[in-house]
PDB file of C-alpha atoms in Angstrom:
ATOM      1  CA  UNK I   1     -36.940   6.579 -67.344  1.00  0.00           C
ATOM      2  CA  UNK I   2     -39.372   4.006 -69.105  1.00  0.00           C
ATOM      3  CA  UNK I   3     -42.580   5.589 -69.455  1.00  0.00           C
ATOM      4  CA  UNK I   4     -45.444   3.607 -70.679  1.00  0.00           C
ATOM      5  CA  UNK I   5     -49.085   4.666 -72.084  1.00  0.00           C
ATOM      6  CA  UNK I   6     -51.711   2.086 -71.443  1.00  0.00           C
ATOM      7  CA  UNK I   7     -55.342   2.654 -72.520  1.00  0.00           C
ATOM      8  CA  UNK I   8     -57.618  -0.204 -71.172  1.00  0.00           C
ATOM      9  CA  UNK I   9     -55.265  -2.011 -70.212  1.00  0.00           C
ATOM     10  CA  UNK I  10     -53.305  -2.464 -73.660  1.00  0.00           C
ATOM     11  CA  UNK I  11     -49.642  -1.288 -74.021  1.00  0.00           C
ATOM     12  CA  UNK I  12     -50.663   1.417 -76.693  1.00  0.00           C
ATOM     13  CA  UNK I  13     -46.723   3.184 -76.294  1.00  0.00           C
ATOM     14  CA  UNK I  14     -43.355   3.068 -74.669  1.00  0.00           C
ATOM     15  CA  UNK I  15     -40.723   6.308 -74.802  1.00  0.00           C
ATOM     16  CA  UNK I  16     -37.472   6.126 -73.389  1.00  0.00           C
ATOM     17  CA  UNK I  17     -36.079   9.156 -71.960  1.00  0.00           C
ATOM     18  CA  UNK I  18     -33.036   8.388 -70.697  1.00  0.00           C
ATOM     19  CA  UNK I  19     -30.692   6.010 -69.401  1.00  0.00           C
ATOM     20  CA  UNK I  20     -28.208   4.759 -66.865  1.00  0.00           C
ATOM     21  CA  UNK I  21     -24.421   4.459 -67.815  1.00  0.00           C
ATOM     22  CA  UNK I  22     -22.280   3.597 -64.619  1.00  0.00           C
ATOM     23  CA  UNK I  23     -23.096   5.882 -61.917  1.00  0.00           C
ATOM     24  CA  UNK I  24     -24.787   8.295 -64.215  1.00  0.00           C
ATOM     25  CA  UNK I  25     -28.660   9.093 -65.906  1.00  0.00           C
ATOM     26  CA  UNK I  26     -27.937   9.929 -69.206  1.00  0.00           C
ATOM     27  CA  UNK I  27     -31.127  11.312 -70.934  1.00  0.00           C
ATOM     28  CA  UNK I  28     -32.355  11.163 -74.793  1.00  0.00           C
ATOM     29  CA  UNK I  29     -32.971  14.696 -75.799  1.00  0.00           C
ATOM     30  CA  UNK I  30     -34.294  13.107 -78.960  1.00  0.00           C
ATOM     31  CA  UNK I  31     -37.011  11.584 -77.218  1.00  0.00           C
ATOM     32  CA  UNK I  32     -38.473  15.045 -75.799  1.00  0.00           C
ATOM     33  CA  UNK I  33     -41.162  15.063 -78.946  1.00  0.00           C
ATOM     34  CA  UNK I  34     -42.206  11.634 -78.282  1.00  0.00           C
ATOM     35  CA  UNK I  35     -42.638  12.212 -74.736  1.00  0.00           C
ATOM     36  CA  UNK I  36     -44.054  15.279 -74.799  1.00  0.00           C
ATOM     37  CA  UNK I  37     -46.731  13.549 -77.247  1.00  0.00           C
ATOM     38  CA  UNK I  38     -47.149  10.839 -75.053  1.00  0.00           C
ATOM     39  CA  UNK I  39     -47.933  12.865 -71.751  1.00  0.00           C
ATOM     40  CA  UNK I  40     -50.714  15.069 -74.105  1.00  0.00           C
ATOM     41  CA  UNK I  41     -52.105  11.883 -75.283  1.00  0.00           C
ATOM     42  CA  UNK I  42     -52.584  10.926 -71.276  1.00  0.00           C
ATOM     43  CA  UNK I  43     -53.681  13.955 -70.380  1.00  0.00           C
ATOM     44  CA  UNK I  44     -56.234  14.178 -73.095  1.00  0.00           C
ATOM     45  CA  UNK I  45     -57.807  10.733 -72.796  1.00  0.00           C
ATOM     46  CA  UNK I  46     -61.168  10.457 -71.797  1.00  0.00           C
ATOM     47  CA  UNK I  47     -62.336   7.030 -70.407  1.00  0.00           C
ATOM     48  CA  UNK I  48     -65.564   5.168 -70.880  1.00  0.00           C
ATOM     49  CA  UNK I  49     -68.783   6.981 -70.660  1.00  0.00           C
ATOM     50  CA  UNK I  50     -71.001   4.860 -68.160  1.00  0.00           C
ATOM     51  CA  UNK I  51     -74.494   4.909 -69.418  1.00  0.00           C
ATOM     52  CA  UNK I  52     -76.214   2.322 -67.206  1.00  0.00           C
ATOM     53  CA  UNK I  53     -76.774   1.729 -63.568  1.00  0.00           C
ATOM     54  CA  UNK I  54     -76.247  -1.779 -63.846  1.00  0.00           C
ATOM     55  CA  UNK I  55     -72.585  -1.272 -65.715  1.00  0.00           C
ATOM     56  CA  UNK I  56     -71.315   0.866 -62.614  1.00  0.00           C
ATOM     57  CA  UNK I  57     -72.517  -1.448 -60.163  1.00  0.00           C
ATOM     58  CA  UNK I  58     -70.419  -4.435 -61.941  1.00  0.00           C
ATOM     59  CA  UNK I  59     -67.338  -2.373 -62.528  1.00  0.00           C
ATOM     60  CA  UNK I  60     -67.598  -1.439 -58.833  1.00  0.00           C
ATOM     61  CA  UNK I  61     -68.314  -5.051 -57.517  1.00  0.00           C
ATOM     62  CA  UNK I  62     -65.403  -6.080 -59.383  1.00  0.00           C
ATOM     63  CA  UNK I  63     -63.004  -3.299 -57.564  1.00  0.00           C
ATOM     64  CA  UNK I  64     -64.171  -3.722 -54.221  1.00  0.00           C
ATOM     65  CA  UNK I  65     -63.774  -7.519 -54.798  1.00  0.00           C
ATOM     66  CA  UNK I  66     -60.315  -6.766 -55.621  1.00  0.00           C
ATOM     67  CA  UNK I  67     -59.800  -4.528 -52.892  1.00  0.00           C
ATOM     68  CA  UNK I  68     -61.094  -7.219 -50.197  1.00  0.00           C
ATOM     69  CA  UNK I  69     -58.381  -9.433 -51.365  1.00  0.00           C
ATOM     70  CA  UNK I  70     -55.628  -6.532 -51.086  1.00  0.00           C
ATOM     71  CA  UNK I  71     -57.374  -6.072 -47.835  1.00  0.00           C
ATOM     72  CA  UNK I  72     -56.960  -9.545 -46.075  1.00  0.00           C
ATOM     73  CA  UNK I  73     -53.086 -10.250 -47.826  1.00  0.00           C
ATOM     74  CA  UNK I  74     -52.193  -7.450 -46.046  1.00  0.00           C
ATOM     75  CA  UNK I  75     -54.084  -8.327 -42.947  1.00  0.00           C
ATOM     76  CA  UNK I  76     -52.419 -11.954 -43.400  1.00  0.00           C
ATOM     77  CA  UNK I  77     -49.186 -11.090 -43.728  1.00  0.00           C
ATOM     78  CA  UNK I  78     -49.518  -8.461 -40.759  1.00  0.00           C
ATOM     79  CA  UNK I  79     -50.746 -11.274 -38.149  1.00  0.00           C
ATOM     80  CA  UNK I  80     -48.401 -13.799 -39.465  1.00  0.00           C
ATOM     81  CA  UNK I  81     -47.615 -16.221 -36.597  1.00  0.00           C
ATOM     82  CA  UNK I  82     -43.805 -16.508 -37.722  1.00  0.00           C
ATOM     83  CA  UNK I  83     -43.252 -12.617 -37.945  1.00  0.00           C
ATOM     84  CA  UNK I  84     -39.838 -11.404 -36.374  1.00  0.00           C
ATOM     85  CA  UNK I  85     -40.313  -9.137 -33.889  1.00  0.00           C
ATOM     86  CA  UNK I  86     -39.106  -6.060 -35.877  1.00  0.00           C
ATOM     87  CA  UNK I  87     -41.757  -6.779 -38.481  1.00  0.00           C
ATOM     88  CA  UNK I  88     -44.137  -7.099 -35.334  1.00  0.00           C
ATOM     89  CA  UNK I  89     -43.440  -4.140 -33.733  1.00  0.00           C
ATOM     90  CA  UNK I  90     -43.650  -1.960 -37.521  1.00  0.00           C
ATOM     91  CA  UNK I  91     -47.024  -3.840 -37.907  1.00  0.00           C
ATOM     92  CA  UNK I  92     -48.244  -2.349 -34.397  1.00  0.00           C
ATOM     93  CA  UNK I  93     -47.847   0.829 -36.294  1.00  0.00           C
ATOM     94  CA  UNK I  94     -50.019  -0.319 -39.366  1.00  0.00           C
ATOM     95  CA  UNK I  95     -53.975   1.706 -39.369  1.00  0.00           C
ATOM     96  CA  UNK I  96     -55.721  -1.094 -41.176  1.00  0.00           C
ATOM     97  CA  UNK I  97     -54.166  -3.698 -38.618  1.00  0.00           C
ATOM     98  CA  UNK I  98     -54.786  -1.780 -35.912  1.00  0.00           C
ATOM     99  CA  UNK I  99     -58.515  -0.832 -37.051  1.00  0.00           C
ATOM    100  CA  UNK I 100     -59.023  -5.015 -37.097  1.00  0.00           C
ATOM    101  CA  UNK I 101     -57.732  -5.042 -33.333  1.00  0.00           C
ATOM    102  CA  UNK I 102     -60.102  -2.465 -32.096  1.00  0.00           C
ATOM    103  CA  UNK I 103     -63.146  -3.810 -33.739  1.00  0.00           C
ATOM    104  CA  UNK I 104     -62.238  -7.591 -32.289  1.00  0.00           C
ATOM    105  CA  UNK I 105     -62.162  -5.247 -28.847  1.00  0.00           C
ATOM    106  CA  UNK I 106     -65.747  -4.015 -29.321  1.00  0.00           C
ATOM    107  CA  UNK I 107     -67.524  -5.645 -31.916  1.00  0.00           C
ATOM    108  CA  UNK I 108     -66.883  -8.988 -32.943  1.00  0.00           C
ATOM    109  CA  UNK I 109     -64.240 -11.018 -30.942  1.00  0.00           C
ATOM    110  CA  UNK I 110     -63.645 -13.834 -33.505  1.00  0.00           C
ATOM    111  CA  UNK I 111     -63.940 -12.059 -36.723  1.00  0.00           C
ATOM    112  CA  UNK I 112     -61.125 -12.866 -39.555  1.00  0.00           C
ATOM    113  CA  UNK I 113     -58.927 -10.481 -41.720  1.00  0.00           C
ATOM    114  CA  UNK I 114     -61.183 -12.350 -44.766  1.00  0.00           C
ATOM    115  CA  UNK I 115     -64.462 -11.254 -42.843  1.00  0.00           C
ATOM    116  CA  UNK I 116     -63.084  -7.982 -41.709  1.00  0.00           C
TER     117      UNK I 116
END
């Protein structure tokens, strides 16, 4: 019911459009304008231009860095030693976990969920 409006990654606005009393959502009609004003201003905002090769490769770098380190936590937590057997047994169902299995089966016995 919080809705916020970042723009690089600074808190530019924060609406309220309702709220909970007991078991109930009770919404702020006088909010509508604000809201409505905030949705426009996310639907209208253009990002950055990129104007250099050099600029996209670093902003790139820096997401897939990001997204190795998503990558092997989630690995890591999937082959944790100490798992309970129903966590096991939802992880057999996991694609990325299951991708890591089958490429120890073919390709690389030994490899690591960092290396993977």
């Amino acid at each position: 019911m919080d809705f916020h409006l970042f723009i690089d990654g600074e808190l530019k606005t924060t609406v309220q459009i309702g709220r909970i009393e007991g078991n109930k959502i009770v919404p702020s009609p006088d909010k509508l304008e604000e809201f409505t004003t905030l949705i426009k201003d996310f639907c209208t905002y253009e990002g950055q231009t990129i104007k250099s090769s050099k600029k996209l490769a670093e902003m790139m770098a820096g997401k897939a860095k990001l997204l190795a380190i998503v990558i092997e936590n989630a690995l890591n937590a999937d082959l944790a030693p100490d798992s309970s057997p129903e966590v096991q047994e939802e992880d057999a169902n996991n694609t990325l976990r299951e991708q890591l299995k089958r490429f120890r089966t073919s390709l690389i016995h030994d490899i690591t969920p960092r290396n993977f």
